[in-house]
PDB file of C-alpha atoms in Angstrom:
ATOM      1  CA  MET A  25       0.000   0.000   0.000  1.00 46.00           C
ATOM      2  CA  ALA A  26       2.840   2.398   0.892  1.00 46.00           C
ATOM      3  CA  HIS A  27       4.455   1.789  -2.505  1.00 47.00           C
ATOM      4  CA  PHE A  28       1.128   2.438  -4.257  1.00 47.00           C
ATOM      5  CA  GLN A  29       0.607   5.691  -2.345  1.00 47.00           C
ATOM      6  CA  MET A  30       4.107   6.867  -3.161  1.00 47.00           C
ATOM      7  CA  THR A  31       3.597   6.098  -6.834  1.00 54.00           C
ATOM      8  CA  ASN A  32       0.263   7.920  -6.837  1.00 56.00           C
ATOM      9  CA  GLN A  33       1.868  10.863  -5.037  1.00 57.00           C
ATOM     10  CA  ASP A  34       4.730  11.113  -7.517  1.00 55.00           C
ATOM     11  CA  LYS A  35       2.336  11.057 -10.468  1.00 60.00           C
ATOM     12  CA  LEU A  36       0.106  13.779  -9.054  1.00 55.00           C
ATOM     13  CA  LYS A  37       2.959  16.029  -8.005  1.00 56.00           C
ATOM     14  CA  SER A  38       3.996  16.104 -11.635  1.00 56.00           C
ATOM     15  CA  LYS A  39       0.533  17.480 -12.515  1.00 78.00           C
ATOM     16  CA  LYS A  40       0.694  20.921 -10.929  1.00 86.00           C
ATOM     17  CA  GLY A  41      -0.447  22.377 -14.235  1.00 90.00           C
ATOM     18  CA  LEU A  42      -3.619  20.287 -14.040  1.00 94.00           C
ATOM     19  CA  PHE A  43      -4.640  21.880 -10.741  1.00 95.00           C
ATOM     20  CA  PHE A  44      -3.800  25.307 -12.136  1.00 95.00           C
ATOM     21  CA  LEU A  45      -6.080  24.518 -15.083  1.00 96.00           C
ATOM     22  CA  LEU A  46      -8.882  23.500 -12.724  1.00 97.00           C
ATOM     23  CA  TRP A  47      -8.423  26.739 -10.788  1.00 97.00           C
ATOM     24  CA  SER A  48      -8.660  28.735 -14.031  1.00 97.00           C
ATOM     25  CA  LEU A  49     -11.770  26.822 -15.094  1.00 98.00           C
ATOM     26  CA  CYS A  50     -13.374  27.516 -11.722  1.00 98.00           C
ATOM     27  CA  ILE A  51     -12.898  31.250 -12.277  1.00 98.00           C
ATOM     28  CA  LEU A  52     -14.572  30.947 -15.682  1.00 97.00           C
ATOM     29  CA  GLY A  53     -17.303  28.833 -14.111  1.00 97.00           C
ATOM     30  CA  SER A  54     -17.957  31.555 -11.542  1.00 97.00           C
ATOM     31  CA  TRP A  55     -18.482  34.029 -14.380  1.00 96.00           C
ATOM     32  CA  SER A  56     -20.825  31.656 -16.197  1.00 96.00           C
ATOM     33  CA  VAL A  57     -23.343  31.574 -13.345  1.00 93.00           C
ATOM     34  CA  LEU A  58     -23.719  35.370 -13.136  1.00 92.00           C
ATOM     35  CA  PRO A  59     -26.640  35.732 -15.619  1.00 91.00           C
ATOM     36  CA  TYR A  60     -28.525  32.953 -13.793  1.00 89.00           C
ATOM     37  CA  VAL A  61     -27.973  34.619 -10.405  1.00 84.00           C
ATOM     38  CA  GLN A  62     -28.989  37.999 -11.773  1.00 83.00           C
ATOM     39  CA  HIS A  63     -32.186  36.650 -13.287  1.00 82.00           C
ATOM     40  CA  LEU A  64     -33.164  35.101  -9.935  1.00 76.00           C
ATOM     41  CA  GLU A  65     -32.409  38.472  -8.295  1.00 74.00           C
ATOM     42  CA  LEU A  66     -30.143  36.885  -5.678  1.00 72.00           C
ATOM     43  CA  VAL A  67     -28.002  40.027  -5.799  1.00 75.00           C
ATOM     44  CA  PRO A  68     -29.536  43.465  -5.029  1.00 73.00           C
ATOM     45  CA  SER A  69     -30.267  45.429  -8.197  1.00 73.00           C
ATOM     46  CA  SER A  70     -28.501  48.428  -6.687  1.00 77.00           C
ATOM     47  CA  VAL A  71     -25.142  46.657  -7.084  1.00 79.00           C
ATOM     48  CA  SER A  72     -23.613  47.339 -10.495  1.00 83.00           C
ATOM     49  CA  LEU A  73     -22.704  44.524 -12.864  1.00 83.00           C
ATOM     50  CA  ALA A  74     -19.056  45.662 -12.900  1.00 88.00           C
ATOM     51  CA  LYS A  75     -18.865  45.473  -9.104  1.00 89.00           C
ATOM     52  CA  ILE A  76     -20.491  42.039  -9.054  1.00 90.00           C
ATOM     53  CA  PHE A  77     -18.059  40.814 -11.701  1.00 93.00           C
ATOM     54  CA  LEU A  78     -15.032  42.079  -9.766  1.00 95.00           C
ATOM     55  CA  LEU A  79     -16.263  40.636  -6.466  1.00 94.00           C
ATOM     56  CA  VAL A  80     -17.075  37.252  -8.006  1.00 94.00           C
ATOM     57  CA  THR A  81     -13.701  37.132  -9.747  1.00 97.00           C
ATOM     58  CA  ALA A  82     -11.783  37.997  -6.577  1.00 97.00           C
ATOM     59  CA  GLN A  83     -13.740  35.507  -4.475  1.00 96.00           C
ATOM     60  CA  ALA A  84     -13.298  32.748  -7.060  1.00 97.00           C
ATOM     61  CA  MET A  85      -9.570  33.380  -7.380  1.00 97.00           C
ATOM     62  CA  ILE A  86      -9.040  33.198  -3.622  1.00 98.00           C
ATOM     63  CA  PHE A  87     -11.554  30.516  -2.671  1.00 98.00           C
ATOM     64  CA  PHE A  88     -10.949  28.080  -5.519  1.00 98.00           C
ATOM     65  CA  GLY A  89      -7.237  28.794  -5.392  1.00 97.00           C
ATOM     66  CA  ILE A  90      -7.248  27.478  -1.822  1.00 98.00           C
ATOM     67  CA  VAL A  91      -9.533  24.568  -2.759  1.00 98.00           C
ATOM     68  CA  CYS A  92      -7.319  23.479  -5.667  1.00 97.00           C
ATOM     69  CA  TRP A  93      -4.137  23.869  -3.620  1.00 96.00           C
ATOM     70  CA  LEU A  94      -5.531  21.764  -0.751  1.00 97.00           C
ATOM     71  CA  SER A  95      -6.774  19.171  -3.235  1.00 97.00           C
ATOM     72  CA  TYR A  96      -3.295  19.065  -4.757  1.00 96.00           C
ATOM     73  CA  LEU A  97      -1.938  18.222  -1.302  1.00 95.00           C
ATOM     74  CA  LEU A  98      -4.690  15.785  -0.312  1.00 95.00           C
ATOM     75  CA  VAL A  99      -5.261  13.591  -3.363  1.00 95.00           C
ATOM     76  CA  PRO A 100      -1.757  12.037  -3.368  1.00 93.00           C
ATOM     77  CA  LYS A 101      -2.267  10.978   0.263  1.00 93.00           C
ATOM     78  CA  THR A 102      -5.178   8.733  -0.743  1.00 93.00           C
ATOM     79  CA  ASP A 103      -5.689   5.823  -3.109  1.00 91.00           C
ATOM     80  CA  LEU A 104      -8.192   7.819  -5.170  1.00 94.00           C
ATOM     81  CA  ARG A 105      -7.360   8.304  -8.841  1.00 93.00           C
ATOM     82  CA  PRO A 106      -9.500  11.233 -10.019  1.00 95.00           C
ATOM     83  CA  PHE A 107      -7.565  12.034 -13.192  1.00 94.00           C
ATOM     84  CA  SER A 108      -7.534   8.710 -14.988  1.00 86.00           C
ATOM     85  CA  THR A 109      -7.982   9.132 -18.742  1.00 85.00           C
ATOM     86  CA  ASP A 110      -7.733   5.473 -19.794  1.00 86.00           C
ATOM     87  CA  LYS A 111     -10.293   4.679 -22.497  1.00 88.00           C
ATOM     88  CA  PRO A 112     -11.862   8.167 -22.343  1.00 90.00           C
ATOM     89  CA  PHE A 113     -15.061   7.350 -24.231  1.00 91.00           C
ATOM     90  CA  LYS A 114     -15.739   4.184 -22.278  1.00 92.00           C
ATOM     91  CA  ARG A 115     -14.652   5.586 -18.909  1.00 92.00           C
ATOM     92  CA  ILE A 116     -15.645   9.264 -19.144  1.00 96.00           C
ATOM     93  CA  VAL A 117     -17.926  10.288 -22.010  1.00 96.00           C
ATOM     94  CA  TYR A 118     -20.429   7.423 -22.230  1.00 97.00           C
ATOM     95  CA  PRO A 119     -21.048   6.891 -18.492  1.00 97.00           C
ATOM     96  CA  GLY A 120     -21.002  10.631 -17.836  1.00 98.00           C
ATOM     97  CA  VAL A 121     -23.563  11.465 -20.517  1.00 98.00           C
ATOM     98  CA  LEU A 122     -25.827   8.505 -19.721  1.00 98.00           C
ATOM     99  CA  ALA A 123     -25.742   9.064 -15.961  1.00 98.00           C
ATOM    100  CA  GLY A 124     -26.296  12.791 -16.401  1.00 98.00           C
ATOM    101  CA  PHE A 125     -29.258  12.289 -18.721  1.00 97.00           C
ATOM    102  CA  PHE A 126     -31.042   9.761 -16.503  1.00 97.00           C
ATOM    103  CA  VAL A 127     -30.389  11.707 -13.294  1.00 97.00           C
ATOM    104  CA  GLY A 128     -31.729  14.850 -14.954  1.00 96.00           C
ATOM    105  CA  LEU A 129     -34.804  12.949 -16.163  1.00 96.00           C
ATOM    106  CA  ILE A 130     -35.465  11.516 -12.683  1.00 96.00           C
ATOM    107  CA  ILE A 131     -35.205  14.968 -11.101  1.00 95.00           C
ATOM    108  CA  TYR A 132     -37.540  16.421 -13.724  1.00 92.00           C
ATOM    109  CA  LEU A 133     -40.138  13.654 -13.231  1.00 94.00           C
ATOM    110  CA  LEU A 134     -40.049  14.048  -9.450  1.00 94.00           C
ATOM    111  CA  ASP A 135     -40.368  17.796  -9.814  1.00 91.00           C
ATOM    112  CA  VAL A 136     -43.503  17.600 -11.983  1.00 90.00           C
ATOM    113  CA  THR A 137     -45.171  14.829  -9.947  1.00 93.00           C
ATOM    114  CA  LEU A 138     -44.233  14.512  -6.274  1.00 94.00           C
ATOM    115  CA  PHE A 139     -43.139  18.135  -5.965  1.00 92.00           C
ATOM    116  CA  ARG A 140     -45.485  19.787  -8.455  1.00 90.00           C
ATOM    117  CA  SER A 141     -46.940  22.002  -5.689  1.00 90.00           C
ATOM    118  CA  SER A 142     -43.516  23.406  -4.789  1.00 88.00           C
ATOM    119  CA  VAL A 143     -43.001  27.132  -5.229  1.00 83.00           C
ATOM    120  CA  PHE A 144     -39.802  26.245  -7.080  1.00 81.00           C
ATOM    121  CA  SER A 145     -41.358  23.719  -9.458  1.00 75.00           C
ATOM    122  CA  GLY A 146     -41.320  25.015 -13.017  1.00 64.00           C
ATOM    123  CA  ALA A 147     -39.520  28.205 -12.011  1.00 67.00           C
ATOM    124  CA  HIS A 148     -36.680  28.331 -14.525  1.00 73.00           C
ATOM    125  CA  PRO A 149     -34.760  31.328 -15.864  1.00 80.00           C
ATOM    126  CA  PRO A 150     -34.213  31.555 -19.651  1.00 87.00           C
ATOM    127  CA  ALA A 151     -32.577  28.481 -21.160  1.00 90.00           C
ATOM    128  CA  TRP A 152     -29.406  30.324 -22.159  1.00 93.00           C
ATOM    129  CA  THR A 153     -28.747  31.333 -18.537  1.00 93.00           C
ATOM    130  CA  GLY A 154     -29.341  27.735 -17.471  1.00 92.00           C
ATOM    131  CA  LEU A 155     -26.884  26.504 -20.087  1.00 94.00           C
ATOM    132  CA  LEU A 156     -24.205  28.891 -18.853  1.00 95.00           C
ATOM    133  CA  ALA A 157     -24.895  28.009 -15.215  1.00 94.00           C
ATOM    134  CA  SER A 158     -24.457  24.328 -16.093  1.00 96.00           C
ATOM    135  CA  PHE A 159     -20.735  24.995 -16.495  1.00 97.00           C
ATOM    136  CA  TYR A 160     -20.617  26.200 -12.890  1.00 97.00           C
ATOM    137  CA  GLY A 161     -22.266  22.990 -11.723  1.00 96.00           C
ATOM    138  CA  GLY A 162     -20.066  20.751 -13.823  1.00 97.00           C
ATOM    139  CA  ILE A 163     -16.816  22.514 -12.946  1.00 98.00           C
ATOM    140  CA  ASN A 164     -16.972  24.462  -9.685  1.00 98.00           C
ATOM    141  CA  GLU A 165     -19.287  22.217  -7.725  1.00 97.00           C
ATOM    142  CA  GLU A 166     -17.437  19.069  -8.752  1.00 98.00           C
ATOM    143  CA  VAL A 167     -14.048  20.555  -7.870  1.00 98.00           C
ATOM    144  CA  LEU A 168     -15.361  21.752  -4.508  1.00 98.00           C
ATOM    145  CA  LEU A 169     -17.531  18.818  -3.502  1.00 97.00           C
ATOM    146  CA  ARG A 170     -15.846  15.846  -5.109  1.00 97.00           C
ATOM    147  CA  LEU A 171     -12.182  16.685  -5.707  1.00 98.00           C
ATOM    148  CA  PHE A 172     -11.818  18.579  -2.429  1.00 98.00           C
ATOM    149  CA  LEU A 173     -14.548  17.642   0.070  1.00 98.00           C
ATOM    150  CA  PHE A 174     -14.966  13.978  -0.896  1.00 98.00           C
ATOM    151  CA  THR A 175     -11.201  13.526  -0.899  1.00 97.00           C
ATOM    152  CA  LEU A 176     -10.819  15.343   2.429  1.00 97.00           C
ATOM    153  CA  VAL A 177     -13.505  13.317   4.216  1.00 96.00           C
ATOM    154  CA  TYR A 178     -12.171  10.068   2.756  1.00 95.00           C
ATOM    155  CA  PHE A 179      -8.650  10.988   3.860  1.00 94.00           C
ATOM    156  CA  LEU A 180      -9.889  11.749   7.396  1.00 94.00           C
ATOM    157  CA  PHE A 181     -11.908   8.514   7.538  1.00 91.00           C
ATOM    158  CA  ARG A 182      -8.797   6.536   6.616  1.00 88.00           C
ATOM    159  CA  LYS A 183      -6.780   8.307   9.289  1.00 88.00           C
ATOM    160  CA  ILE A 184      -9.405   7.887  12.007  1.00 88.00           C
ATOM    161  CA  PHE A 185     -10.747   4.402  11.299  1.00 84.00           C
ATOM    162  CA  LYS A 186      -7.672   2.878   9.606  1.00 79.00           C
ATOM    163  CA  PHE A 187      -9.943   0.543   7.658  1.00 70.00           C
ATOM    164  CA  GLU A 188      -8.713  -2.425   5.673  1.00 70.00           C
ATOM    165  CA  LEU A 189      -9.003  -2.695   1.904  1.00 67.00           C
ATOM    166  CA  HIS A 190     -11.929  -5.117   2.117  1.00 69.00           C
ATOM    167  CA  ASN A 191     -13.920  -2.414   3.965  1.00 81.00           C
ATOM    168  CA  ARG A 192     -12.979   0.329   1.515  1.00 87.00           C
ATOM    169  CA  VAL A 193     -16.257   0.300  -0.430  1.00 89.00           C
ATOM    170  CA  ILE A 194     -18.304   0.716   2.760  1.00 90.00           C
ATOM    171  CA  PHE A 195     -16.338   3.804   3.708  1.00 91.00           C
ATOM    172  CA  LEU A 196     -16.465   5.180   0.177  1.00 95.00           C
ATOM    173  CA  TRP A 197     -20.262   4.948   0.191  1.00 95.00           C
ATOM    174  CA  SER A 198     -20.405   6.511   3.661  1.00 94.00           C
ATOM    175  CA  VAL A 199     -18.324   9.439   2.449  1.00 96.00           C
ATOM    176  CA  ASN A 200     -20.423   9.644  -0.697  1.00 97.00           C
ATOM    177  CA  VAL A 201     -23.731   9.928   1.177  1.00 97.00           C
ATOM    178  CA  LEU A 202     -22.294  12.459   3.613  1.00 96.00           C
ATOM    179  CA  VAL A 203     -20.993  14.693   0.813  1.00 97.00           C
ATOM    180  CA  ALA A 204     -24.307  14.343  -1.059  1.00 96.00           C
ATOM    181  CA  VAL A 205     -26.143  15.620   2.027  1.00 95.00           C
ATOM    182  CA  VAL A 206     -23.745  18.567   2.199  1.00 94.00           C
ATOM    183  CA  PHE A 207     -24.442  19.173  -1.505  1.00 93.00           C
ATOM    184  CA  GLY A 208     -28.162  19.361  -0.765  1.00 93.00           C
ATOM    185  CA  LEU A 209     -27.723  21.582   2.291  1.00 94.00           C
ATOM    186  CA  GLY A 210     -25.575  23.939   0.246  1.00 91.00           C
ATOM    187  CA  HIS A 211     -28.592  24.764  -1.934  1.00 88.00           C
ATOM    188  CA  LEU A 212     -30.800  25.855   0.965  1.00 90.00           C
ATOM    189  CA  PRO A 213     -29.510  29.421   1.546  1.00 87.00           C
ATOM    190  CA  ALA A 214     -30.035  30.526  -2.066  1.00 80.00           C
ATOM    191  CA  ALA A 215     -33.418  28.781  -2.248  1.00 82.00           C
ATOM    192  CA  PHE A 216     -34.741  30.545   0.811  1.00 81.00           C
ATOM    193  CA  LYS A 217     -33.762  33.925  -0.483  1.00 79.00           C
ATOM    194  CA  LEU A 218     -36.512  33.265  -3.014  1.00 75.00           C
ATOM    195  CA  ALA A 219     -39.163  31.668  -0.781  1.00 77.00           C
ATOM    196  CA  ALA A 220     -39.970  31.051   2.866  1.00 80.00           C
ATOM    197  CA  PRO A 221     -38.535  27.804   4.262  1.00 82.00           C
ATOM    198  CA  SER A 222     -40.833  24.856   4.975  1.00 90.00           C
ATOM    199  CA  SER A 223     -40.290  21.172   5.718  1.00 93.00           C
ATOM    200  CA  PHE A 224     -41.745  20.269   2.311  1.00 93.00           C
ATOM    201  CA  GLU A 225     -39.387  22.573   0.422  1.00 92.00           C
ATOM    202  CA  ILE A 226     -36.394  21.473   2.494  1.00 93.00           C
ATOM    203  CA  PHE A 227     -37.193  17.818   1.769  1.00 94.00           C
ATOM    204  CA  ARG A 228     -37.524  18.607  -1.929  1.00 93.00           C
ATOM    205  CA  ILE A 229     -34.190  20.402  -2.088  1.00 93.00           C
ATOM    206  CA  LEU A 230     -32.350  17.715  -0.133  1.00 94.00           C
ATOM    207  CA  LEU A 231     -33.814  14.869  -2.215  1.00 95.00           C
ATOM    208  CA  LEU A 232     -33.457  16.462  -5.645  1.00 95.00           C
ATOM    209  CA  ASN A 233     -29.870  17.419  -4.899  1.00 95.00           C
ATOM    210  CA  GLY A 234     -29.021  14.323  -2.860  1.00 95.00           C
ATOM    211  CA  ILE A 235     -29.839  11.920  -5.709  1.00 96.00           C
ATOM    212  CA  PRO A 236     -27.407  13.507  -8.186  1.00 97.00           C
ATOM    213  CA  GLY A 237     -24.883  14.055  -5.378  1.00 96.00           C
ATOM    214  CA  VAL A 238     -24.742  10.302  -4.699  1.00 97.00           C
ATOM    215  CA  VAL A 239     -24.444   9.476  -8.415  1.00 98.00           C
ATOM    216  CA  PHE A 240     -21.731  12.081  -9.030  1.00 98.00           C
ATOM    217  CA  GLY A 241     -19.812  10.897  -5.969  1.00 97.00           C
ATOM    218  CA  TRP A 242     -19.958   7.292  -7.136  1.00 97.00           C
ATOM    219  CA  LEU A 243     -18.701   8.318 -10.561  1.00 98.00           C
ATOM    220  CA  TYR A 244     -15.914  10.342  -8.944  1.00 98.00           C
ATOM    221  CA  TRP A 245     -14.421   7.523  -6.921  1.00 95.00           C
ATOM    222  CA  SER A 246     -15.118   4.767  -9.445  1.00 95.00           C
ATOM    223  CA  ARG A 247     -14.290   6.530 -12.733  1.00 95.00           C
ATOM    224  CA  GLY A 248     -12.733   9.885 -11.900  1.00 96.00           C
ATOM    225  CA  LEU A 249     -13.368  13.612 -11.725  1.00 97.00           C
ATOM    226  CA  TRP A 250     -13.830  14.081 -15.477  1.00 97.00           C
ATOM    227  CA  THR A 251     -16.733  11.616 -15.505  1.00 97.00           C
ATOM    228  CA  SER A 252     -18.505  13.278 -12.578  1.00 98.00           C
ATOM    229  CA  MET A 253     -17.994  16.658 -14.263  1.00 98.00           C
ATOM    230  CA  VAL A 254     -19.576  15.443 -17.519  1.00 98.00           C
ATOM    231  CA  ALA A 255     -22.492  13.873 -15.636  1.00 98.00           C
ATOM    232  CA  HIS A 256     -23.113  17.002 -13.563  1.00 98.00           C
ATOM    233  CA  PHE A 257     -23.016  19.242 -16.628  1.00 98.00           C
ATOM    234  CA  VAL A 258     -25.403  17.015 -18.594  1.00 98.00           C
ATOM    235  CA  THR A 259     -27.802  16.769 -15.638  1.00 97.00           C
ATOM    236  CA  ASP A 260     -27.950  20.554 -15.340  1.00 96.00           C
ATOM    237  CA  VAL A 261     -28.486  20.938 -19.089  1.00 96.00           C
ATOM    238  CA  VAL A 262     -31.365  18.439 -18.988  1.00 95.00           C
ATOM    239  CA  ILE A 263     -32.989  20.247 -16.043  1.00 92.00           C
ATOM    240  CA  HIS A 264     -32.370  23.864 -16.981  1.00 89.00           C
ATOM    241  CA  VAL A 265     -32.324  23.762 -20.789  1.00 90.00           C
ATOM    242  CA  THR A 266     -33.895  20.658 -22.329  1.00 83.00           C
ATOM    243  CA  LEU A 267     -36.886  19.957 -20.091  1.00 72.00           C
ATOM    244  CA  VAL A 268     -37.792  23.463 -18.933  1.00 65.00           C
TER     245      VAL A 268
END
């Protein structure tokens, strides 16, 4: 195991440019969500677009710079392999697109049936803003929640519980569910700037974000970050562009 970790560490340390690329993409992703945020009026109209742009850029540079740097330090200390590009169509494109499409379809069907009375059901900004915002989901949220948070929690679990390889899958699923819950909770503050909180709406937000969170997490640890990014992007496109 020690030899494997050292090999994994050496490989990742030679990929500093990859983490710099992810950091740059996260800055672009932060820009892409601005029209969506503006349409939902999550930012006061009194704040100028130039000021919003500068604030978002500065926050993204600092926050995702720290996230990418910590991920760069953490990933080599685990047995996760988030950057595998072996057989890209079989490992990344096909499973990412298929998983993203079906997760998006499930969320849509739940939204128009079980949650049709929700104040958020059917409330979608213009498709072009949803398409742009999908890049934020596919890039920023996957870097933050999977590459950083999933890896961090998994690293801590290994340190605390010192589990054996035959128990690895159990701990991976435990981490996955935990991070998926965090993913759902992270959507609550923005949602309740638009509507008053209620147990029904909270359940809806946690479920409709928890389902994709579990799928994206599974793709992350089984197939890699690129696959979870593709799946997340496709899911958001299905929800915010195709089936609006």
